[in-house]
């Protein structure tokens, strides 16, 4: 799929089909050529409303405003309306007034994210006919936007969406086709294609050398051996170091604290955090952000068997802290504990872990939203702002001293579950806090993506299954950090 931006007038562009956005109640815009038909259809231009006029090859789509997520949604709705058509090309004007570059991005993102399909296991592959989307810059002068800056926006949006769709592919792929070993190979292949990126893969022996007793315990019962995956993107003259850590449970059966069958379905998505950090690194390297980026994935399966770790075990993590296992289904925090210790040794400026960690987070904020936790209000605010720009939903969940006491253990330094059934997303994050180095407390963020990583219905421009949660918000955040850097450079 190719996106073209041109200064040509919309009417002079040749395309099989035209998309026209209509702001609610404003049907008098010069691009609206079929007012009568629209009135007959009672089309009002409400958000997500669509009027497809096949005989005229025009699709009218309502938007409540020209905010970016409205545009993304509109493009997705329009694309859905014509998915069964034989059209090969679409043209669209760039309405978008003072927010032109961001909104050009939104046009690309709406289509790119909507057009992803997961058909790996379908005998009949879905045929995507749309090949070209042309955006007209008619009406804008060089002061508002140049062709080059519009092209740059398109390029960035494509990178971000490709990274998101790559994460979806990893998460949607079934456990036997995405074992820790296969995931590691995929990471290596991605690294090989990128400039300034290196990939290290550690096996069980490496975990032993590193004294990662918690990670090892979770991995033990599976025939698929664990992998510690560490990718590094190191551009010349990097301005800061970001370390992303992802939970990469290629399957979570719950272990001996076995999940009930209905909760086990979709646990292939428990590698969502790992998939996200891999895609963030890929996107960041392609965007050539001026930061050193690390992606660390703890990849393993949580299974049952004679060798399985058990409730009552006491594990010793990499930093020497002991953990009483009271529930083997709270395994993600055990894998992350060791990975966070390793990540801390890299002395990052920012440490972000991403994980499908708790069902409690889904209960707390709903299935579409990422729970954001950490000590620094500023950092939480930054990521939530980035999420909002990117179109992802994120909300902060607060720590408190009373919940912290609930993960105490009688026999070890801490228990892997809380003694209260309330606030499970927060107590899981507080457990992780024990493995974040003292110096890094205010640099650490925990993103619980248990809800949005995998949703069993279509929502907005996301399809059934994986959504690539975490990828867009973190890439937007990195771009925001880069922007801040540029501004401070200019000021000095
Ligand atoms: N992978 C799950 C969390 C999860 C739940 C992700 C639903 C996506 C959707 C995690 O390993 C888990 O099982 N957590 C337990 C923790 C409990 C035993 C304290 C949970 O949330 O029930
Ligand atoms: Zn679990
Ligand atoms: Zn899990």
Short mmCIF file of C-alpha atoms and ligand atoms in Angstrom, two decimals:
data_model
loop_
_atom_site.label_atom_id
_atom_site.label_comp_id
_atom_site.label_asym_id
_atom_site.label_seq_id
_atom_site.Cartn_x
_atom_site.Cartn_y
_atom_site.Cartn_z
CA UNK A 1 0.00 0.00 0.00
CA UNK A 2 1.45 3.33 -1.06
CA UNK A 3 0.60 6.82 0.21
CA UNK A 4 1.19 9.75 -2.09
CA UNK A 5 0.91 13.40 -1.19
CA UNK A 6 0.58 15.98 -3.93
CA UNK A 7 -0.14 19.65 -4.49
CA UNK A 8 -2.47 18.71 -7.33
CA UNK A 9 -6.12 19.69 -7.00
CA UNK A 10 -8.35 16.94 -5.72
CA UNK A 11 -10.53 17.04 -8.82
CA UNK A 12 -7.51 16.51 -11.08
CA UNK A 13 -6.31 13.41 -9.25
CA UNK A 14 -7.26 10.15 -10.87
CA UNK A 15 -8.51 7.55 -8.42
CA UNK A 16 -11.17 4.83 -8.37
CA UNK A 17 -12.85 6.25 -5.31
CA UNK A 18 -12.96 9.43 -3.24
CA UNK A 19 -13.23 9.80 0.54
CA UNK A 20 -14.89 12.96 1.84
CA UNK A 21 -14.93 13.85 5.51
CA UNK A 22 -17.93 15.80 6.75
CA UNK A 23 -17.94 17.67 10.02
CA UNK A 24 -21.21 17.01 11.81
CA UNK A 25 -23.87 19.50 10.71
CA UNK A 26 -21.58 21.15 8.14
CA UNK A 27 -22.74 19.76 4.86
CA UNK A 28 -21.97 22.88 2.88
CA UNK A 29 -18.25 22.33 2.35
CA UNK A 30 -17.08 22.70 -1.25
CA UNK A 31 -16.01 19.06 -1.41
CA UNK A 32 -19.54 17.87 -0.71
CA UNK A 33 -21.01 17.34 -4.14
CA UNK A 34 -24.01 15.20 -3.33
CA UNK A 35 -25.94 17.21 -0.78
CA UNK A 36 -29.30 16.04 -2.09
CA UNK A 37 -28.43 12.36 -1.93
CA UNK A 38 -26.97 12.80 1.53
CA UNK A 39 -30.12 14.53 2.71
CA UNK A 40 -32.24 11.72 1.27
CA UNK A 41 -30.12 9.31 3.26
CA UNK A 42 -30.53 11.51 6.37
CA UNK A 43 -26.74 11.64 6.57
CA UNK A 44 -25.77 14.17 9.22
CA UNK A 45 -22.03 13.66 9.41
CA UNK A 46 -22.09 12.16 12.90
CA UNK A 47 -18.88 10.58 14.14
CA UNK A 48 -18.31 7.18 12.45
CA UNK A 49 -21.40 7.67 10.21
CA UNK A 50 -20.76 6.58 6.63
CA UNK A 51 -22.58 7.06 3.33
CA UNK A 52 -21.09 4.99 0.53
CA UNK A 53 -22.41 6.05 -2.88
CA UNK A 54 -21.15 3.20 -5.09
CA UNK A 55 -22.54 4.57 -8.37
CA UNK A 56 -20.60 7.82 -7.80
CA UNK A 57 -17.55 6.12 -6.28
CA UNK A 58 -17.65 8.44 -3.30
CA UNK A 59 -17.63 7.68 0.42
CA UNK A 60 -18.81 10.36 2.84
CA UNK A 61 -17.74 9.91 6.42
CA UNK A 62 -18.83 11.90 9.44
CA UNK A 63 -16.43 13.38 12.01
CA UNK A 64 -17.28 15.36 15.12
CA UNK A 65 -14.07 17.39 14.70
CA UNK A 66 -10.74 17.21 12.92
CA UNK A 67 -9.02 15.78 15.97
CA UNK A 68 -6.56 13.07 15.08
CA UNK A 69 -8.46 10.14 16.51
CA UNK A 70 -11.65 11.27 14.79
CA UNK A 71 -9.73 11.27 11.51
CA UNK A 72 -8.20 7.85 12.17
CA UNK A 73 -11.64 6.46 12.94
CA UNK A 74 -13.20 8.09 9.89
CA UNK A 75 -10.60 6.67 7.54
CA UNK A 76 -11.04 3.26 9.11
CA UNK A 77 -14.83 3.44 8.72
CA UNK A 78 -14.43 4.50 5.08
CA UNK A 79 -11.92 1.75 4.37
CA UNK A 80 -14.25 -0.83 5.91
CA UNK A 81 -17.11 0.38 3.71
CA UNK A 82 -15.18 -0.42 0.53
CA UNK A 83 -13.21 -3.50 1.60
CA UNK A 84 -15.27 -5.74 -0.66
CA UNK A 85 -15.00 -3.42 -3.66
CA UNK A 86 -12.54 -3.81 -6.52
CA UNK A 87 -11.14 -0.30 -6.09
CA UNK A 88 -7.40 -0.05 -6.36
CA UNK A 89 -6.98 3.61 -5.44
CA UNK A 90 -8.48 6.22 -3.14
CA UNK A 91 -8.09 10.00 -3.09
CA UNK A 92 -8.75 12.35 -0.23
CA UNK A 93 -8.39 16.06 0.44
CA UNK A 94 -6.40 17.29 3.42
CA UNK A 95 -8.96 19.35 5.37
CA UNK A 96 -7.06 19.73 8.42
CA UNK A 97 -6.38 23.44 8.83
CA UNK A 98 -3.71 24.40 11.33
CA UNK A 99 -3.01 20.83 12.41
CA UNK A 100 -2.08 19.67 8.95
CA UNK A 101 0.98 17.45 9.55
CA UNK A 102 -0.50 15.59 12.50
CA UNK A 103 -3.70 15.05 10.62
CA UNK A 104 -1.95 13.74 7.53
CA UNK A 105 -0.41 11.20 9.89
CA UNK A 106 -3.87 10.34 11.17
CA UNK A 107 -5.14 9.64 7.64
CA UNK A 108 -2.32 7.16 7.10
CA UNK A 109 -2.73 5.61 10.54
CA UNK A 110 -6.49 5.11 10.18
CA UNK A 111 -6.03 3.18 6.95
CA UNK A 112 -2.86 1.28 7.85
CA UNK A 113 -4.18 0.11 11.20
CA UNK A 114 -7.61 -0.79 9.87
CA UNK A 115 -6.24 -2.69 6.87
CA UNK A 116 -4.28 -5.20 8.98
CA UNK A 117 -5.75 -8.68 8.78
CA UNK A 118 -4.63 -11.84 10.48
CA UNK A 119 -5.10 -14.65 7.97
CA UNK A 120 -2.12 -16.88 8.73
CA UNK A 121 -4.40 -19.83 9.49
CA UNK A 122 -7.06 -19.19 6.82
CA UNK A 123 -7.00 -21.33 3.67
CA UNK A 124 -8.40 -18.42 1.73
CA UNK A 125 -6.24 -15.33 2.14
CA UNK A 126 -7.87 -11.94 2.27
CA UNK A 127 -7.24 -10.08 -0.94
CA UNK A 128 -6.40 -6.42 -0.36
CA UNK A 129 -7.13 -4.50 -3.54
CA UNK A 130 -6.38 -0.94 -2.42
CA UNK A 131 -2.86 -0.12 -3.54
CA UNK A 132 -2.64 3.68 -3.62
CA UNK A 133 -4.00 6.46 -1.43
CA UNK A 134 -3.42 9.97 -2.71
CA UNK A 135 -3.73 12.95 -0.38
CA UNK A 136 -4.19 16.37 -1.97
CA UNK A 137 -2.59 19.44 -0.38
CA UNK A 138 -4.91 21.72 -2.37
CA UNK A 139 -5.63 24.95 -0.49
CA UNK A 140 -2.44 25.00 1.55
CA UNK A 141 0.49 27.28 1.02
CA UNK A 142 4.14 26.63 1.73
CA UNK A 143 3.98 28.47 5.02
CA UNK A 144 1.46 25.99 6.37
CA UNK A 145 3.04 22.85 5.00
CA UNK A 146 5.65 21.84 2.48
CA UNK A 147 5.45 18.76 0.35
CA UNK A 148 8.58 17.46 2.08
CA UNK A 149 7.17 17.83 5.58
CA UNK A 150 3.95 16.10 4.51
CA UNK A 151 6.01 13.26 3.06
CA UNK A 152 7.99 13.05 6.28
CA UNK A 153 4.74 12.78 8.27
CA UNK A 154 3.56 9.98 6.03
CA UNK A 155 6.83 8.11 6.40
CA UNK A 156 6.68 8.36 10.20
CA UNK A 157 3.08 7.19 10.32
CA UNK A 158 3.89 4.19 8.14
CA UNK A 159 6.79 3.20 10.42
CA UNK A 160 4.63 3.47 13.53
CA UNK A 161 1.78 1.46 12.00
CA UNK A 162 4.07 -1.22 10.57
CA UNK A 163 5.60 -1.62 14.03
CA UNK A 164 2.12 -1.88 15.58
CA UNK A 165 0.97 -4.41 12.99
CA UNK A 166 4.14 -6.46 13.54
CA UNK A 167 3.28 -6.68 17.25
CA UNK A 168 -0.26 -7.78 16.36
CA UNK A 169 1.15 -10.56 14.16
CA UNK A 170 3.39 -11.88 16.95
CA UNK A 171 0.58 -11.81 19.51
CA UNK A 172 -2.02 -13.40 17.22
CA UNK A 173 0.29 -16.26 16.26
CA UNK A 174 -0.50 -19.42 18.23
CA UNK A 175 1.86 -20.69 20.97
CA UNK A 176 3.28 -23.62 18.97
CA UNK A 177 4.24 -21.27 16.15
CA UNK A 178 5.63 -18.58 18.44
CA UNK A 179 7.65 -20.46 21.05
CA UNK A 180 10.40 -18.56 22.91
CA UNK A 181 12.90 -19.93 20.38
CA UNK A 182 10.83 -18.78 17.39
CA UNK A 183 10.26 -15.38 18.98
CA UNK A 184 14.01 -15.05 19.52
CA UNK A 185 14.65 -15.91 15.87
CA UNK A 186 12.10 -13.29 14.82
CA UNK A 187 13.84 -10.70 17.01
CA UNK A 188 17.19 -11.64 15.48
CA UNK A 189 15.77 -11.36 11.95
CA UNK A 190 14.32 -7.93 12.74
CA UNK A 191 17.65 -6.79 14.20
CA UNK A 192 19.55 -8.01 11.13
CA UNK A 193 17.49 -5.75 8.91
CA UNK A 194 18.02 -2.60 10.97
CA UNK A 195 20.93 -0.18 11.10
CA UNK A 196 22.72 0.27 14.46
CA UNK A 197 20.83 -2.63 16.06
CA UNK A 198 22.30 -5.65 17.79
CA UNK A 199 20.58 -8.67 19.25
CA UNK A 200 21.67 -10.97 22.06
CA UNK A 201 19.84 -14.20 22.78
CA UNK A 202 20.39 -15.94 26.12
CA UNK A 203 19.26 -19.52 26.81
CA UNK A 204 18.61 -21.45 30.06
CA UNK A 205 22.34 -21.56 30.83
CA UNK A 206 22.48 -17.79 30.56
CA UNK A 207 19.53 -17.48 32.99
CA UNK A 208 21.41 -19.73 35.42
CA UNK A 209 24.60 -17.67 35.06
CA UNK A 210 22.60 -14.54 35.74
CA UNK A 211 20.98 -16.16 38.83
CA UNK A 212 17.52 -15.45 37.44
CA UNK A 213 15.83 -17.93 39.79
CA UNK A 214 12.34 -16.55 39.36
CA UNK A 215 12.38 -16.54 35.55
CA UNK A 216 13.89 -20.06 35.53
CA UNK A 217 11.19 -21.43 37.86
CA UNK A 218 8.35 -20.21 35.63
CA UNK A 219 9.99 -21.70 32.51
CA UNK A 220 10.85 -25.07 34.00
CA UNK A 221 7.87 -27.26 33.11
CA UNK A 222 7.63 -26.43 29.44
CA UNK A 223 9.27 -28.46 26.68
CA UNK A 224 9.88 -25.10 24.99
CA UNK A 225 12.92 -23.68 26.70
CA UNK A 226 13.10 -20.02 27.71
CA UNK A 227 14.91 -17.26 25.88
CA UNK A 228 16.24 -14.00 27.20
CA UNK A 229 16.10 -11.59 24.26
CA UNK A 230 17.99 -8.31 24.35
CA UNK A 231 18.06 -5.91 21.42
CA UNK A 232 20.01 -2.68 21.41
CA UNK A 233 19.67 0.27 19.08
CA UNK A 234 22.66 2.55 19.49
CA UNK A 235 22.80 5.57 17.21
CA UNK A 236 25.87 7.78 17.22
CA UNK A 237 25.80 10.50 19.85
CA UNK A 238 22.70 9.18 21.64
CA UNK A 239 21.11 11.75 23.95
CA UNK A 240 19.48 9.44 26.51
CA UNK A 241 19.00 5.75 27.27
CA UNK A 242 15.55 4.13 27.27
CA UNK A 243 15.20 0.52 28.40
CA UNK A 244 11.95 -1.30 27.61
CA UNK A 245 11.22 -4.64 29.29
CA UNK A 246 8.42 -6.89 28.03
CA UNK A 247 6.60 -9.89 29.47
CA UNK A 248 6.92 -12.54 26.79
CA UNK A 249 4.85 -15.47 28.06
CA UNK A 250 4.32 -17.36 24.81
CA UNK A 251 1.65 -19.23 26.74
CA UNK A 252 0.20 -18.90 30.22
CA UNK A 253 -1.77 -21.95 31.32
CA UNK A 254 -1.56 -20.71 34.91
CA UNK A 255 0.86 -23.50 35.80
CA UNK A 256 -0.15 -25.74 38.73
CA UNK A 257 -2.57 -23.00 39.85
CA UNK A 258 -4.21 -23.90 36.55
CA UNK A 259 -6.51 -21.42 34.87
CA UNK A 260 -10.13 -22.44 34.31
CA UNK A 261 -10.64 -23.33 30.61
CA UNK A 262 -12.52 -20.17 29.70
CA UNK A 263 -9.75 -17.98 31.12
CA UNK A 264 -7.03 -19.95 29.34
CA UNK A 265 -8.39 -19.14 25.89
CA UNK A 266 -6.49 -16.15 24.47
CA UNK A 267 -3.47 -16.64 26.77
CA UNK A 268 -1.36 -16.78 23.59
CA UNK A 269 -1.62 -13.00 24.04
CA UNK A 270 0.47 -13.14 27.21
CA UNK A 271 3.48 -12.28 25.04
CA UNK A 272 1.87 -8.90 24.27
CA UNK A 273 4.42 -6.92 26.29
CA UNK A 274 7.35 -8.71 24.66
CA UNK A 275 5.87 -8.17 21.21
CA UNK A 276 5.34 -4.49 22.05
CA UNK A 277 8.93 -3.83 23.17
CA UNK A 278 10.32 -5.60 20.10
CA UNK A 279 8.14 -3.43 17.86
CA UNK A 280 9.04 -0.27 19.79
CA UNK A 281 12.71 -0.98 19.16
CA UNK A 282 12.04 -1.66 15.47
CA UNK A 283 10.00 1.53 15.13
CA UNK A 284 12.52 3.65 17.06
CA UNK A 285 15.41 2.40 14.92
CA UNK A 286 13.45 3.08 11.71
CA UNK A 287 12.48 6.53 12.96
CA UNK A 288 16.14 7.03 13.81
CA UNK A 289 15.35 8.61 17.18
CA UNK A 290 18.47 10.11 18.77
CA UNK A 291 18.29 7.84 21.82
CA UNK A 292 19.85 4.55 22.79
CA UNK A 293 17.01 2.04 23.03
CA UNK A 294 17.04 -1.39 24.62
CA UNK A 295 14.31 -4.00 24.32
CA UNK A 296 14.46 -6.87 26.78
CA UNK A 297 12.03 -9.77 26.49
CA UNK A 298 11.59 -12.51 29.05
CA UNK A 299 10.22 -15.27 26.80
CA UNK A 300 8.93 -18.56 28.23
CA UNK A 301 5.84 -20.73 28.73
CA UNK A 302 4.01 -21.25 32.02
CA UNK A 303 3.01 -24.92 31.95
CA UNK A 304 2.25 -27.87 34.20
CA UNK A 305 4.32 -31.07 34.64
CA UNK A 306 6.36 -33.11 37.10
CA UNK A 307 9.00 -30.42 37.05
CA UNK A 308 6.66 -27.47 37.45
CA UNK A 309 7.32 -24.82 40.10
CA UNK A 310 4.70 -24.88 42.82
CA UNK A 311 2.81 -22.85 45.36
CA UNK A 312 4.96 -22.97 48.54
CA UNK A 313 8.24 -22.74 46.61
CA UNK A 314 10.58 -19.95 47.62
CA UNK A 315 12.46 -18.43 44.68
CA UNK A 316 15.57 -16.29 44.71
CA UNK A 317 15.58 -13.50 42.16
CA UNK A 318 18.66 -11.99 40.44
CA UNK A 319 18.98 -9.27 43.09
CA UNK A 320 18.95 -11.86 45.89
CA UNK A 321 15.44 -11.09 47.13
CA UNK A 322 13.31 -14.11 48.03
CA UNK A 323 9.76 -14.69 46.84
CA UNK A 324 7.18 -17.04 48.30
CA UNK A 325 5.09 -18.55 45.49
CA UNK A 326 1.47 -18.68 46.54
CA UNK A 327 -0.01 -18.80 43.05
CA UNK A 328 1.85 -20.00 39.95
CA UNK A 329 -0.54 -18.01 37.75
CA UNK A 330 1.04 -14.79 39.00
CA UNK A 331 4.06 -15.72 36.86
CA UNK A 332 4.55 -12.60 34.76
CA UNK A 333 5.83 -10.60 37.73
CA UNK A 334 8.38 -13.37 38.44
CA UNK A 335 9.80 -13.24 34.92
CA UNK A 336 9.78 -9.44 34.97
CA UNK A 337 11.46 -9.34 38.39
CA UNK A 338 14.65 -10.84 36.96
CA UNK A 339 14.45 -8.89 33.71
CA UNK A 340 14.03 -5.61 35.64
CA UNK A 341 17.15 -6.37 37.70
CA UNK A 342 19.10 -6.94 34.50
CA UNK A 343 17.64 -3.79 32.93
CA UNK A 344 18.64 -1.73 35.98
CA UNK A 345 22.26 -2.72 35.44
CA UNK A 346 22.16 -0.92 32.09
CA UNK A 347 21.70 2.32 34.06
CA UNK A 348 18.87 3.71 31.97
CA UNK A 349 17.49 7.24 31.99
CA UNK A 350 14.05 5.71 31.57
CA UNK A 351 12.93 2.18 32.44
CA UNK A 352 9.56 1.05 31.11
CA UNK A 353 8.06 -2.39 31.49
CA UNK A 354 5.09 -3.50 29.44
CA UNK A 355 3.07 -6.56 30.40
CA UNK A 356 -0.28 -8.32 30.20
CA UNK A 357 0.10 -8.58 33.94
CA UNK A 358 -3.26 -8.73 35.66
CA UNK A 359 -6.93 -9.43 35.04
CA UNK A 360 -7.45 -6.92 37.84
CA UNK A 361 -6.25 -4.12 35.56
CA UNK A 362 -8.96 -5.02 33.05
CA UNK A 363 -11.52 -4.86 35.83
CA UNK A 364 -10.14 -1.51 37.01
CA UNK A 365 -9.95 0.42 33.74
CA UNK A 366 -11.82 -1.71 31.20
CA UNK A 367 -10.54 -3.78 28.34
CA UNK A 368 -9.51 -0.90 26.06
CA UNK A 369 -7.24 0.95 28.43
CA UNK A 370 -3.66 0.48 29.59
CA UNK A 371 -3.01 0.92 33.32
CA UNK A 372 -0.05 3.21 33.98
CA UNK A 373 1.83 2.87 37.27
CA UNK A 374 5.01 4.23 38.78
CA UNK A 375 6.41 6.73 41.27
CA UNK A 376 6.87 9.75 39.03
CA UNK A 377 3.73 11.80 38.32
CA UNK A 378 5.59 13.61 35.57
CA UNK A 379 6.52 10.41 33.76
CA UNK A 380 3.00 9.00 34.10
CA UNK A 381 1.63 12.26 32.75
CA UNK A 382 4.03 12.17 29.79
CA UNK A 383 3.09 8.66 28.72
CA UNK A 384 -0.64 9.29 29.14
CA UNK A 385 -0.31 12.40 26.96
CA UNK A 386 1.62 10.43 24.36
CA UNK A 387 -1.00 7.69 24.46
CA UNK A 388 -3.76 10.20 23.88
CA UNK A 389 -1.95 11.67 20.85
CA UNK A 390 -1.33 8.20 19.46
CA UNK A 391 -4.96 7.13 19.82
CA UNK A 392 -4.27 4.60 22.58
CA UNK A 393 -6.13 4.81 25.87
CA UNK A 394 -4.20 4.94 29.13
CA UNK A 395 -5.00 5.86 32.71
CA UNK A 396 -3.02 6.13 35.92
CA UNK A 397 -3.52 3.81 38.91
CA UNK A 398 -2.11 5.13 42.21
CA UNK A 399 0.20 3.32 44.65
CA UNK A 400 -0.43 3.50 48.40
CA UNK A 401 1.26 2.28 51.57
CA UNK A 402 -1.62 0.06 52.69
CA UNK A 403 -1.70 -2.03 49.51
CA UNK A 404 2.10 -2.33 49.71
CA UNK A 405 1.74 -4.23 53.01
CA UNK A 406 -0.48 -6.87 51.39
CA UNK A 407 2.38 -8.54 49.49
CA UNK A 408 4.33 -9.28 52.67
CA UNK A 409 5.20 -12.93 53.32
CA UNK A 410 5.73 -14.89 56.56
CA UNK A 411 8.44 -17.05 55.02
CA UNK A 412 10.21 -14.92 52.39
CA UNK A 413 10.92 -11.28 51.55
CA UNK A 414 7.61 -11.04 49.74
CA UNK A 415 4.75 -13.10 48.38
CA UNK A 416 3.96 -13.27 44.67
CA UNK A 417 0.30 -12.47 45.35
CA UNK A 418 -1.51 -10.00 47.52
CA UNK A 419 -3.51 -10.95 50.63
CA UNK A 420 -6.41 -8.81 49.44
CA UNK A 421 -8.43 -9.41 46.31
CA UNK A 422 -8.78 -5.71 45.62
CA UNK A 423 -6.34 -3.49 43.73
CA UNK A 424 -4.60 -6.42 42.02
CA UNK A 425 -3.07 -4.31 39.24
CA UNK A 426 -1.47 -2.01 41.80
CA UNK A 427 -0.19 -4.75 44.09
CA UNK A 428 1.38 -6.50 41.08
CA UNK A 429 3.17 -3.25 40.18
CA UNK A 430 4.28 -2.83 43.80
CA UNK A 431 5.72 -6.33 43.64
CA UNK A 432 7.76 -5.26 40.58
CA UNK A 433 8.91 -2.18 42.47
CA UNK A 434 11.08 -4.52 44.60
CA UNK A 435 13.22 -5.21 41.55
CA UNK A 436 13.65 -1.65 40.39
CA UNK A 437 16.96 -0.25 41.56
CA UNK A 438 16.71 2.51 44.20
CA UNK A 439 18.32 5.04 41.82
CA UNK A 440 15.73 4.31 39.14
CA UNK A 441 12.51 4.71 41.10
CA UNK A 442 11.53 7.98 39.45
CA UNK A 443 12.61 6.78 36.03
CA UNK A 444 10.42 3.69 36.01
CA UNK A 445 6.99 3.17 34.49
CA UNK A 446 4.89 0.02 34.49
CA UNK A 447 2.29 -0.38 31.73
CA UNK A 448 -0.31 -3.11 32.30
CA UNK A 449 -1.76 -3.91 28.87
CA UNK A 450 -3.80 -6.97 29.95
CA UNK A 451 -6.97 -5.40 28.52
CA UNK A 452 -6.05 -3.80 25.18
CA UNK A 453 -3.33 -6.29 24.15
CA UNK A 454 -6.08 -8.64 22.97
CA UNK A 455 -9.75 -7.80 22.61
CA UNK A 456 -12.19 -10.40 21.29
CA UNK A 457 -14.18 -7.93 19.20
CA UNK A 458 -13.56 -5.14 16.69
CA UNK A 459 -13.09 -1.73 18.27
CA UNK A 460 -12.43 1.49 16.39
CA UNK A 461 -9.65 0.82 13.89
CA UNK A 462 -8.54 -2.27 15.83
CA UNK A 463 -9.68 -5.67 14.75
CA UNK A 464 -10.62 -8.78 16.76
CA UNK A 465 -7.52 -10.09 18.52
CA UNK A 466 -4.26 -8.29 19.08
CA UNK A 467 -4.03 -4.48 18.89
CA UNK A 468 -0.30 -3.91 19.36
CA UNK A 469 -1.04 -2.11 22.65
CA UNK A 470 1.85 -0.04 23.96
CA UNK A 471 3.65 0.37 20.64
CA UNK A 472 2.06 3.57 19.39
CA UNK A 473 2.04 5.30 22.76
CA UNK A 474 5.74 4.60 23.35
CA UNK A 475 6.79 5.59 19.83
CA UNK A 476 4.80 8.82 20.12
CA UNK A 477 6.45 9.38 23.49
CA UNK A 478 9.92 8.92 22.01
CA UNK A 479 9.04 11.42 19.27
CA UNK A 480 7.80 13.86 21.93
CA UNK A 481 11.09 13.46 23.82
CA UNK A 482 12.99 14.09 20.59
CA UNK A 483 10.91 17.20 19.95
CA UNK A 484 11.64 18.51 23.45
CA UNK A 485 15.33 17.97 22.81
CA UNK A 486 15.16 19.99 19.59
CA UNK A 487 13.35 22.84 21.33
CA UNK A 488 15.86 22.98 24.18
CA UNK A 489 18.72 22.94 21.65
CA UNK A 490 17.17 25.87 19.78
CA UNK A 491 16.68 27.81 23.01
CA UNK A 492 20.30 27.42 24.08
N1 LIG B 1 -1.54 -13.32 32.13
C1 LIG B 1 -2.34 -13.14 33.26
C2 LIG B 1 -3.07 -11.80 33.29
C3 LIG B 1 -4.13 -11.59 32.24
C4 LIG B 1 -5.45 -11.79 32.55
C5 LIG B 1 -3.80 -11.11 31.00
C6 LIG B 1 -6.42 -11.55 31.60
C7 LIG B 1 -4.76 -10.89 30.05
C8 LIG B 1 -6.08 -11.09 30.36
C9 LIG B 1 -1.48 -13.23 34.52
O1 LIG B 1 -0.37 -14.03 34.44
C10 LIG B 1 -2.35 -13.80 35.58
O2 LIG B 1 -2.79 -14.89 35.43
N2 LIG B 1 -2.59 -13.01 36.63
C11 LIG B 1 -3.45 -13.42 37.69
C12 LIG B 1 -2.84 -12.93 38.97
C13 LIG B 1 -3.48 -13.49 40.20
C14 LIG B 1 -3.18 -14.96 40.33
C15 LIG B 1 -2.96 -12.73 41.41
C16 LIG B 1 -4.82 -12.77 37.46
O3 LIG B 1 -4.88 -11.65 36.99
O4 LIG B 1 -5.81 -13.43 37.73
ZN1 LIG B 2 -0.75 -16.08 34.88
ZN1 LIG B 3 0.46 -14.25 32.50
#
